[in-house]
């Protein structure tokens, strides 16, 4: 029988357990969805559908097993459903591509600590790189918009952002090693 | 994997995120990912980095957007040099894109439940979960309104182009708000309620997140908003279902006091960053200079938890002191020197000396007090006596009909007060730190609970009356103490000499939301002697509770 939550379903201990596990794995599941559909509002819609589906199927989840992997398996089908319904989604991966995207997310144990490490690593960026990060990730400008704003070629910005990501990746790896999590 | 391919995948990933992929580029990216697990992994790493920076940047940066012109000069000179000197990028022959148009098959799940009703039934739960899940993904763009300014009390804001009138909607913004004076209460759309106390500077970072630069804030977070977070320059506090206060002081120290439930505190230097759970009744400090986390005493009354501009109240979690009410104060102000209340005239006096007086049982209201309904001298010889302004009566026992001391409230050594009241001693020490309400037989006093409720924040109600009762053993008192609520007996204690051997006794009387009058009476005992009937209530209080508490 499919589970249903009640209004104020937090009172349900099983629902509370579901939320707890979901909270611990949400970055992995959403990361997979966003990798497949790198468009925020669509990825969020898919995530919401995925959560509903996961809750309805929670009785089939085996406690102690990889929840992210379990959740991603449902997310994959929901992504395919969305792609079927919305042909305007520009980037549509076939099932082979989706399969190749599963492993990098379902087993990534560092996604949570990566964010924490980044908060320190962002501080270490040179000022001008910080400003580019700010425009891209805080002000949420597209690369083209940044290029127009600063009057520089788009391609050069791609290279600059890649370089920043490379620096941050090195910093994160160093931090994770120091935290004995690498 | 060559650097050229990496660069190309990175570039395609950026374009995909920005929605700038051309159809051919979509096929190209899809082909890369479908053909190779390594390329798929590299693309995934780009996505993970993007999401992680997005999340970290949202919580990390609390300063306004930088001046682009200054940025422009330095960065673009550097980039221009790079463009002139970097080797050209040649793309190797690309992997042929896979055929995308193929039949997609997926398992069909037989539906045993009407889908519409299922969707409706689950929507509310999903909506709650949805809010919880995305607490750390800054998907709400700057400008999205997520907060309502619910109430303010004597508030004054620094120059701002944001409306700060009551009921105004506040948006996610990179610009800080500065509360210069007074207090302000905001209500997030997810139900979290936050009270700011000036001076405070803060930002609305997301629909469930505040950045606190300095000042003091108190958060009350309901279940559906679990995950609500407060970020300071050196710490992050994540609610796990709680009420808590955070302060950033002028030294840059962040302190966290958890009053209910539990939170998660993330702080510390890179080499020893900690993520710890902080439970109710505990407090931590994150030093601004060293980032060290230390234990500190949890101050239950440091933060303003509630404000109500209609009644002009800012509540810091204290109980209502009956002594403060007897002294003609508001229940929160402390009694610092002796105040007496004449049970016959209803007048306040500044000294309480022994003086034999006889009185009838007339109930006298106290015009100068909002919360003391009236006083009287109890004697049941003539029948039931009035004990409240509404006309409620009580069948009290017969008494001598005389009294020797006014009702008295004081704090500190009694020897320094204008009174002949003997000190109350417990374990060989005079009680000096707590307020004391002294009732000598035969005396009665009634408090108006409704008048109190009318002056409190709407969700804070008296839940029970509590005190520690004491007498003077050596005086061999013989009296009775009564607690009535709306004329109904709720607590009674006969004090005979044998009782004094038990020492002070703490007690509690529950109060309901509709209870109107709380009456305290002390009558002389059957022995007929009452000269030594000193009855002390140490720290008599009304405990306030959250009427919406979880």
XYZ file of C-alpha atoms in Angstrom:
732
model
C 0.000 0.000 0.000
C 1.353 3.390 -0.893
C 2.078 5.597 2.041
C 0.389 8.890 2.516
C 1.502 11.563 4.842
C -0.946 13.396 6.952
C -1.308 17.082 7.301
C 1.296 17.838 9.923
C 2.926 14.600 8.796
C 5.971 15.370 10.879
C 4.100 13.618 13.689
C 4.520 10.357 11.759
C 7.814 8.860 12.984
C 8.329 7.107 9.683
C 7.857 10.343 7.808
C 10.294 11.980 10.146
C 12.779 9.227 9.379
C 12.215 9.717 5.673
C 12.898 13.427 5.978
C 16.045 12.784 7.950
C 17.466 10.396 5.382
C 16.375 12.601 2.521
C 18.033 15.625 4.095
C 21.307 13.696 4.331
C 21.184 12.726 0.664
C 19.456 15.593 -1.039
C 22.602 17.121 -2.488
C 23.478 13.900 -4.247
C 20.022 13.377 -5.668
C 19.558 16.970 -6.756
C 23.094 17.045 -8.136
C 22.245 14.118 -10.393
C 19.012 15.746 -11.513
C 20.715 19.040 -12.249
C 23.500 17.320 -14.154
C 20.851 15.722 -16.364
C 18.661 18.807 -16.619
C 20.878 21.833 -15.926
C 17.953 24.252 -15.716
C 17.017 25.298 -12.190
C 13.272 25.501 -12.214
C 12.943 22.304 -14.218
C 15.405 20.502 -11.955
C 13.459 21.698 -8.938
C 10.188 20.444 -10.404
C 11.780 17.099 -11.046
C 13.186 17.037 -7.526
C 9.748 17.690 -6.090
C 8.242 14.887 -8.153
C 11.087 12.653 -7.062
C 10.478 13.382 -3.395
C 6.809 12.544 -3.766
C 7.694 9.329 -5.514
C 10.325 8.391 -2.945
C 7.949 8.941 -0.052
C 5.300 6.854 -1.703
C 7.856 4.075 -2.183
C 9.623 4.457 1.136
C 8.379 1.120 2.383
C 10.454 -0.522 -0.325
C 13.671 1.163 0.784
C 15.976 -1.104 2.770
C 17.373 0.803 5.745
C 21.132 1.034 5.768
C 21.494 0.801 2.009
C 22.532 3.629 -0.278
C 19.557 6.003 -0.192
C 21.070 8.307 -2.791
C 21.404 5.433 -5.224
C 17.836 4.378 -4.527
C 16.566 7.924 -4.965
C 18.558 8.514 -8.126
C 17.082 5.381 -9.665
C 13.635 6.929 -9.384
C 14.875 10.351 -10.403
C 16.199 8.901 -13.643
C 12.775 7.679 -14.695
C 11.141 10.918 -13.715
C 13.681 12.803 -15.809
C 12.845 10.650 -18.780
C 9.138 11.287 -18.185
C 9.757 15.014 -18.136
C 11.797 14.855 -21.300
C 9.023 12.974 -22.983
C 6.440 15.539 -21.947
C 8.536 18.626 -22.593
C 10.241 18.412 -25.934
C 11.477 21.966 -25.501
C 14.097 20.827 -23.019
C 17.142 21.635 -25.088
C 19.564 19.202 -23.533
C 18.146 15.709 -23.476
C 20.356 12.842 -22.485
C 19.453 9.352 -23.559
C 19.349 6.532 -21.038
C 22.984 5.575 -21.696
C 24.092 9.068 -20.806
C 21.869 9.076 -17.736
C 23.340 5.766 -16.655
C 26.855 7.184 -16.891
C 25.852 10.121 -14.701
C 24.519 7.958 -11.880
C 27.770 6.700 -10.387
C 29.486 10.078 -9.884
C 26.601 11.169 -7.673
C 25.288 8.119 -5.895
C 28.620 7.347 -4.240
C 29.965 10.844 -3.649
C 30.549 11.082 0.093
C 32.180 14.486 -0.073
C 29.363 16.577 -1.445
C 28.396 17.957 1.953
C 31.886 18.649 3.180
C 32.797 20.168 -0.168
C 30.422 23.040 0.499
C 31.915 23.602 3.921
C 35.439 23.517 2.521
C 34.457 25.945 -0.201
C 33.409 28.534 2.314
C 37.018 28.647 3.410
C 38.505 28.250 -0.061
C 36.489 31.110 -1.506
C 38.211 33.380 0.967
C 41.572 32.427 -0.460
C 40.820 33.485 -4.011
C 42.544 36.603 -5.301
C 40.261 39.603 -5.164
C 39.563 39.769 -8.875
C 38.633 36.109 -8.978
C 36.376 36.670 -6.002
C 34.582 39.339 -7.947
C 34.057 37.088 -10.915
C 32.717 34.389 -8.614
C 30.436 36.958 -7.070
C 28.992 37.991 -10.417
C 28.549 34.433 -11.582
C 27.319 32.717 -8.442
C 25.938 35.405 -6.164
C 24.527 37.822 -8.712
C 23.773 34.788 -10.938
C 24.781 36.370 -14.209
C 25.300 34.152 -17.236
C 28.710 34.098 -18.801
C 27.379 36.126 -21.712
C 25.924 38.720 -19.364
C 29.219 39.033 -17.522
C 31.008 39.375 -20.830
C 28.661 42.158 -21.918
C 28.978 43.879 -18.607
C 32.747 43.930 -18.538
C 33.223 44.205 -22.263
C 35.350 41.120 -22.754
C 35.066 38.034 -24.967
C 32.934 35.195 -23.732
C 35.569 32.579 -24.457
C 38.081 34.246 -22.179
C 35.544 34.170 -19.378
C 35.029 30.460 -19.794
C 38.749 29.965 -19.372
C 38.850 32.224 -16.329
C 36.001 30.368 -14.659
C 37.646 27.041 -15.411
C 40.827 28.271 -13.820
C 38.937 29.378 -10.725
C 37.201 26.026 -10.469
C 40.569 24.297 -10.784
C 42.026 26.394 -7.948
C 39.029 25.736 -5.767
C 39.165 22.024 -6.497
C 42.788 21.890 -5.365
C 41.952 23.841 -2.243
C 39.032 21.551 -1.447
C 41.133 18.442 -1.864
C 43.676 19.896 0.508
C 41.016 20.733 3.040
C 39.410 17.317 2.816
C 42.751 15.655 3.368
C 43.350 17.778 6.430
C 39.910 16.867 7.695
C 40.784 13.213 7.094
C 37.890 12.872 4.778
C 39.676 12.537 1.448
C 41.439 12.797 -21.308
C 43.106 15.724 -22.980
C 42.982 19.254 -21.682
C 41.212 20.300 -24.831
C 38.376 17.897 -24.217
C 38.199 18.966 -20.598
C 37.995 22.586 -21.652
C 35.324 21.791 -24.157
C 33.205 19.852 -21.679
C 33.583 22.640 -19.123
C 32.516 25.193 -21.676
C 29.524 23.099 -22.713
C 28.593 22.660 -19.063
C 28.640 26.437 -18.527
C 26.522 26.934 -21.603
C 24.086 24.237 -20.549
C 23.623 25.907 -17.170
C 23.122 29.288 -18.832
C 20.687 27.838 -21.372
C 22.947 28.852 -24.247
C 23.571 25.484 -25.815
C 23.016 25.249 -29.541
C 21.325 22.061 -30.743
C 24.549 20.741 -32.153
C 26.308 21.478 -28.888
C 23.598 19.595 -26.987
C 24.256 16.577 -29.119
C 27.960 17.006 -28.672
C 27.743 17.078 -24.880
C 25.327 14.195 -24.777
C 27.683 12.228 -26.972
C 30.631 12.844 -24.677
C 28.704 11.700 -21.626
C 27.077 8.651 -23.177
C 30.288 7.395 -24.734
C 32.598 7.473 -21.745
C 32.249 7.084 -17.989
C 35.373 9.222 -17.553
C 33.910 12.084 -19.540
C 30.639 11.710 -17.680
C 32.543 11.889 -14.434
C 34.373 15.035 -15.513
C 31.120 16.691 -16.566
C 29.586 15.668 -13.210
C 32.519 17.268 -11.427
C 31.819 20.535 -13.262
C 28.195 20.391 -12.179
C 29.082 19.542 -8.592
C 31.532 22.411 -8.428
C 28.923 24.779 -9.823
C 26.288 23.752 -7.287
C 28.748 23.776 -4.412
C 30.074 27.249 -5.224
C 26.517 28.470 -5.586
C 25.642 27.226 -2.160
C 28.876 28.272 -0.485
C 28.803 31.723 -2.062
C 25.274 32.341 -0.885
C 26.230 31.656 2.698
C 29.730 33.021 2.545
C 29.424 36.442 1.126
C 27.725 39.153 3.123
C 29.126 42.222 1.414
C 27.484 44.187 -1.378
C 28.358 43.606 -4.983
C 31.792 44.964 -5.773
C 32.423 47.929 -7.975
C 32.647 46.509 -11.466
C 34.765 49.278 -12.906
C 37.638 48.598 -10.500
C 37.290 44.884 -11.106
C 37.187 45.430 -14.806
C 40.547 47.094 -15.132
C 42.595 44.544 -13.261
C 40.945 41.379 -14.360
C 40.614 42.149 -17.988
C 44.185 43.329 -18.301
C 45.203 39.960 -16.919
C 42.833 38.128 -19.151
C 43.847 40.088 -22.195
C 47.466 39.121 -21.558
C 46.415 35.523 -21.191
C 44.507 35.599 -24.429
C 47.499 36.934 -26.300
C 49.942 34.412 -24.908
C 47.919 31.228 -24.349
C 48.246 28.484 -26.945
C 45.315 28.006 -29.244
C 42.922 25.295 -28.414
C 42.441 22.675 -31.036
C 39.662 20.305 -30.560
C 40.443 16.740 -31.397
C 38.068 14.915 -33.572
C 34.997 14.665 -31.509
C 33.240 11.484 -30.670
C 30.346 11.034 -32.992
C 27.196 12.057 -31.201
C 24.900 9.244 -30.276
C 21.529 8.996 -31.796
C 19.201 10.808 -29.419
C 15.957 10.028 -31.051
C 15.077 6.640 -29.812
C 12.132 5.201 -28.149
C 12.192 5.751 -24.433
C 10.690 2.986 -22.399
C 10.087 3.126 -18.720
C 8.294 0.930 -16.269
C 4.651 1.643 -15.928
C 3.432 1.418 -12.410
C -0.129 0.263 -12.074
C -2.033 2.873 -10.223
C -4.280 1.675 -7.453
C -4.996 5.100 -6.132
C -6.695 7.968 -7.826
C -3.795 10.128 -8.944
C -5.499 13.409 -8.344
C -6.436 12.638 -4.786
C -2.998 11.197 -4.157
C -1.336 14.300 -5.539
C -3.560 16.511 -3.439
C -2.981 14.425 -0.342
C 0.760 14.475 -0.793
C 1.102 18.042 -2.002
C 0.997 19.563 1.422
C 3.621 17.140 2.674
C 5.706 17.619 -0.447
C 5.432 21.368 -0.080
C 6.751 21.101 3.448
C 9.544 18.789 2.406
C 10.349 20.946 -0.594
C 10.911 23.888 1.673
C 13.131 21.842 3.947
C 15.169 20.262 1.173
C 16.267 23.461 -0.480
C 17.398 25.349 2.531
C 20.972 25.219 1.297
C 20.416 25.760 -2.399
C 20.213 29.455 -3.101
C 17.618 29.043 -5.784
C 15.654 32.113 -4.760
C 17.071 34.903 -6.774
C 17.810 38.314 -5.389
C 14.622 40.322 -5.241
C 12.309 37.459 -4.327
C 10.120 38.397 -1.370
C 10.294 35.776 1.335
C 9.757 37.649 4.607
C 7.073 39.860 6.183
C 7.912 42.564 8.691
C 5.381 41.451 11.288
C 5.867 43.965 14.094
C 8.168 46.688 15.317
C 8.658 48.345 18.692
C 10.215 51.793 18.760
C 12.156 50.797 15.675
C 14.392 53.133 13.768
C 16.201 51.985 10.631
C 19.233 53.327 8.854
C 18.646 54.894 5.493
C 17.210 52.241 3.294
C 15.212 52.125 0.144
C 13.400 49.080 1.491
C 10.010 49.644 3.053
C 10.221 49.059 6.794
C 6.629 49.674 7.700
C 4.693 46.976 9.478
C 3.442 44.391 7.049
C 6.095 45.258 4.480
C 7.518 42.433 2.446
C 11.270 41.984 2.452
C 13.204 40.301 -0.318
C 16.319 38.223 -0.631
C 18.993 40.827 -1.053
C 22.716 41.416 -0.996
C 22.117 44.724 0.768
C 22.140 44.666 4.549
C 19.411 46.175 6.698
C 20.439 48.126 9.769
C 18.099 48.380 12.738
C 19.394 51.359 14.680
C 16.944 51.395 17.555
C 14.156 49.323 19.007
C 13.093 45.885 17.933
C 11.623 44.247 14.890
C 9.963 40.922 14.298
C 9.918 39.266 10.896
C 8.011 36.238 9.766
C 9.489 34.079 7.022
C 7.111 32.496 4.553
C 8.162 29.083 5.870
C 6.893 30.018 9.345
C 10.178 30.858 11.019
C 9.895 33.916 13.236
C 12.875 36.106 14.076
C 13.129 39.022 16.487
C 15.920 41.550 16.013
C 17.169 43.820 18.756
C 18.980 47.012 17.847
C 21.634 47.732 16.984
C 21.583 44.939 14.470
C 22.753 44.629 10.872
C 21.572 41.705 8.822
C 20.684 40.400 5.379
C 17.904 38.186 4.110
C 20.040 35.645 2.280
C 17.351 33.175 1.250
C 13.874 32.032 2.097
C 15.262 30.256 5.124
C 18.488 32.014 5.889
C 19.690 35.179 7.552
C 23.141 36.657 7.530
C 23.912 38.460 10.783
C 26.750 40.962 10.656
C 26.337 42.167 14.208
C 23.632 42.407 16.812
C 21.254 40.063 18.491
C 18.491 37.936 17.032
C 16.156 35.269 18.333
C 14.610 32.639 16.115
C 11.525 30.537 16.748
C 11.400 27.840 14.111
C 8.370 25.593 13.652
C 8.677 22.048 12.383
C 7.999 22.856 8.766
C 10.912 25.260 8.718
C 13.545 22.934 10.159
C 16.833 23.750 8.489
C 16.417 27.468 8.965
C 19.906 28.906 9.298
C 21.731 31.917 10.608
C 25.123 32.744 9.148
C 27.687 35.006 10.775
C 31.176 35.801 9.614
C 32.629 32.894 11.567
C 29.808 30.460 12.206
C 26.702 28.866 10.830
C 23.747 27.786 12.943
C 21.271 25.350 11.449
C 17.997 24.795 13.227
C 17.015 21.221 13.929
C 13.679 22.130 15.501
C 14.159 24.777 18.132
C 14.235 28.251 19.573
C 17.617 29.870 19.768
C 19.375 33.202 19.980
C 22.514 34.345 18.190
C 24.598 37.391 18.941
C 27.577 38.884 17.134
C 29.253 41.464 19.315
C 31.690 44.249 18.622
C 34.672 41.920 19.010
C 33.308 39.668 16.325
C 32.485 36.886 18.768
C 29.464 34.809 17.824
C 27.443 33.348 20.678
C 24.665 30.811 20.358
C 22.140 30.138 23.129
C 19.709 27.274 22.538
C 16.568 27.592 24.617
C 14.510 24.789 23.096
C 15.250 21.784 20.908
C 18.608 21.513 19.219
C 20.740 23.176 16.588
C 23.849 22.400 14.628
C 26.768 24.798 14.941
C 29.446 24.794 12.275
C 32.520 26.868 13.024
C 36.221 26.799 13.557
C 39.307 27.209 11.502
C 40.019 25.155 8.425
C 42.336 22.831 10.321
C 39.879 22.106 13.073
C 36.490 22.971 11.763
C 33.743 21.496 13.854
C 30.125 20.647 13.301
C 28.478 20.099 16.627
C 24.976 19.732 17.950
C 24.009 22.247 20.577
C 21.055 21.222 22.729
C 18.541 23.207 24.739
C 19.923 24.827 27.829
C 23.434 25.068 26.409
C 25.383 27.854 24.771
C 28.572 28.193 22.763
C 30.857 31.027 21.793
C 32.909 31.215 18.616
C 35.731 33.651 19.226
C 36.068 36.249 16.513
C 39.842 36.224 16.510
C 40.699 32.587 17.056
C 37.531 30.831 15.821
C 37.739 28.655 18.909
C 34.482 27.228 20.171
C 33.960 27.340 23.921
C 31.150 26.595 26.323
C 29.427 29.522 27.962
C 26.445 29.750 30.331
C 23.122 29.681 28.567
C 21.305 32.916 29.313
C 17.580 32.249 29.152
C 16.680 35.917 29.361
C 19.266 37.536 27.092
C 17.224 37.724 23.926
C 13.959 39.445 23.162
C 11.752 36.542 22.170
C 8.514 38.323 21.521
C 7.334 41.843 20.918
C 3.847 43.208 20.755
C 3.547 46.834 19.739
C -0.139 46.898 20.642
C 0.695 46.501 24.294
C 4.248 47.817 24.113
C 5.843 44.636 25.386
C 9.241 43.149 24.619
C 9.519 39.785 26.319
C 12.835 38.157 27.135
C 11.493 34.929 28.523
C 11.047 35.998 32.112
C 8.216 34.859 34.286
C 5.852 37.399 35.770
C 6.834 38.304 39.303
C 3.852 38.633 41.622
C 6.046 40.700 43.887
C 6.559 43.142 41.037
C 2.789 43.320 40.526
C 2.149 43.913 44.241
C 4.661 46.770 44.109
C 2.632 48.368 41.337
C 5.100 47.415 38.612
C 4.554 45.551 35.361
C 5.578 42.081 36.500
C 8.976 42.199 34.795
C 10.507 45.125 36.597
C 12.360 44.027 39.675
C 11.481 45.043 43.193
C 14.511 46.693 44.709
C 13.120 48.207 47.865
C 10.259 47.391 50.175
C 6.743 48.283 49.090
C 3.686 47.706 51.230
C 0.011 47.478 50.277
C -2.592 48.388 52.889
C -5.395 45.797 52.768
C -7.954 48.249 54.087
C -7.231 51.409 52.118
C -5.640 49.782 49.079
C -2.843 52.312 49.227
C 0.837 51.712 48.599
C 3.187 52.416 51.481
C 6.957 52.509 51.818
C 7.264 51.044 55.262
C 5.617 48.061 56.914
C 5.520 48.262 60.690
C 3.627 46.170 63.164
C 0.298 47.775 64.023
C -2.830 46.074 65.234
C -5.812 46.940 63.098
C -9.319 45.594 62.888
C -11.301 45.643 59.679
C -14.477 44.414 58.119
C -14.310 42.110 55.111
C -15.024 44.742 52.471
C -13.269 43.991 49.203
C -11.207 46.953 48.098
C -10.029 47.418 44.525
C -6.675 49.044 43.767
C -7.147 51.861 41.268
C -3.388 52.461 41.039
C -2.661 48.927 39.943
C -3.598 47.377 36.608
C -2.957 43.845 37.731
C -3.883 43.677 41.431
C -7.651 43.403 41.420
C -8.182 43.993 45.123
C -7.340 43.286 48.745
C -9.374 42.313 51.815
C -9.240 41.099 55.396
C -10.803 37.653 55.484
C -13.240 36.569 58.186
C -15.942 34.023 57.628
C -18.077 34.818 60.665
C -20.553 36.842 58.622
C -20.674 34.328 55.784
C -19.003 34.084 52.398
C -16.787 37.047 51.585
C -16.166 38.788 48.280
C -12.731 38.043 46.902
C -12.830 39.575 43.401
C -14.236 42.659 41.717
C -16.588 40.477 39.704
C -18.366 39.508 42.912
C -16.924 36.024 43.370
C -17.174 34.906 46.984
C -15.430 32.356 49.158
C -16.421 30.585 52.326
C -13.325 31.249 54.364
C -12.997 30.159 57.981
C -13.729 32.404 60.921
C -10.802 34.589 61.925
C -10.051 37.261 64.518
C -10.740 39.869 61.874
C -7.534 41.708 62.715
C -4.221 42.131 60.994
C -0.881 43.510 62.111
C 1.174 43.982 58.947
C 0.382 45.293 55.485
C 1.074 43.099 52.504
C 4.798 43.509 51.860
C 7.129 42.799 48.999
C 10.874 43.266 49.174
C 14.253 41.967 48.122
C 17.475 41.974 50.044
C 18.272 41.922 53.763
C 15.160 42.804 55.676
C 17.260 44.665 58.196
C 17.968 47.322 55.601
C 14.289 47.883 54.873
C 11.775 50.051 56.678
C 10.012 47.222 58.366
C 9.680 45.109 61.437
C 9.198 41.986 59.399
C 11.549 39.278 60.618
C 13.911 37.778 58.062
C 13.161 34.475 56.412
C 16.049 32.119 56.920
C 16.703 28.919 55.019
C 19.584 26.655 55.932
C 20.946 29.260 58.242
C 21.034 32.024 55.649
C 18.636 34.868 55.131
C 16.996 34.822 51.727
C 18.204 38.013 50.059
C 18.487 37.396 46.325
C 14.927 36.481 45.488
C 11.910 38.753 45.807
C 9.693 37.903 48.769
C 5.970 38.480 49.181
C 5.024 38.515 52.838
C 1.426 37.898 53.876
C 0.639 38.055 57.575
C -2.718 36.745 58.786
C -5.381 37.894 58.155
C -4.873 39.096 54.599
C -6.156 38.394 51.128
C -5.059 39.675 47.713
C -6.456 38.978 44.264
C -4.658 39.338 40.927
C -6.382 39.923 37.580
C -5.005 37.344 35.164
C -7.036 38.633 32.244
C -5.588 42.095 32.646
C -2.176 40.462 32.487
C -3.004 38.465 29.380
C -4.227 41.642 27.703
C -0.771 43.122 28.169
C 1.304 40.192 27.057
C 2.286 39.078 23.546
C -0.622 37.171 22.103
C 1.127 33.810 22.233
C 2.446 34.084 25.806
C 0.015 33.143 28.568
C 0.350 32.458 32.300
C 0.572 28.709 32.574
C 0.962 28.199 36.294
C 1.610 29.993 39.570
C 4.657 28.826 41.486
C 6.410 29.833 44.677
C 8.328 28.513 47.655
C 6.420 28.934 50.904
C 8.256 29.491 54.173
C 7.467 30.430 57.750
C 9.500 31.118 60.892
C 9.779 27.954 62.829
C 10.808 29.561 66.076
C 7.674 31.671 66.193
C 5.364 28.676 66.337
C 2.963 30.003 63.735
C -0.589 28.728 63.475
C -2.239 29.739 60.209
C -3.650 28.583 56.928
C -2.683 29.494 53.385
C -5.136 29.284 50.480
C -4.772 29.652 46.736
C -7.974 30.123 44.796
C -8.638 30.584 41.109
C -11.966 32.230 40.318
C -13.092 31.376 43.820
C -12.215 27.685 43.533
C -9.699 26.231 45.968
C -6.605 25.017 44.117
C -4.040 24.739 46.908
C -4.253 24.775 50.664
C -1.703 24.475 53.426
C -2.238 24.429 57.146
C 0.821 25.628 58.982
C 1.111 24.287 62.450
C 4.201 24.129 64.521
C 4.885 20.576 63.438
C 4.847 21.684 59.788
C 7.730 24.025 60.292
C 10.037 21.104 60.769
C 9.603 20.385 57.096
C 11.149 23.660 56.090
C 10.188 25.610 52.971
C 7.881 23.904 50.478
C 7.671 24.664 46.771
C 4.327 24.347 45.069
C 2.664 25.001 41.739
C -0.915 25.765 40.716
C -1.894 25.290 37.072
C -3.731 28.085 35.319
C -6.034 27.806 32.347
C -6.462 30.273 29.491
C -9.866 31.361 30.793
C -8.953 31.716 34.468
C -9.550 35.289 35.564
C -8.723 35.837 39.236
C -5.894 34.394 41.317
C -6.447 34.891 45.051
C -3.991 34.332 47.895
C -5.316 34.249 51.468
C -3.654 33.770 54.839
C -5.935 33.228 57.858
C -5.087 32.732 61.492
C -5.371 29.232 62.872
C -7.776 27.735 65.367
C -5.468 28.484 68.306
C -6.590 32.099 68.159
C -3.043 33.373 68.224
C -1.830 35.192 65.161
C 0.942 37.554 66.247
C 3.624 35.381 64.656
C 1.763 34.358 61.522
C 4.365 35.516 59.042
C 3.887 33.675 55.764
C 6.519 34.199 53.071
C 6.230 33.418 49.395
C 9.744 33.330 47.980
C 9.985 34.229 44.301
C 6.243 33.995 43.569
C 5.841 33.898 39.790
C 3.477 33.243 36.963
C 5.208 31.047 34.423
C 4.604 32.170 30.844
C 4.254 29.571 28.144
C 4.028 29.706 24.410
C 0.412 28.959 23.615
C 1.584 27.670 20.201
C 4.375 25.568 21.640
C 5.267 22.328 19.826
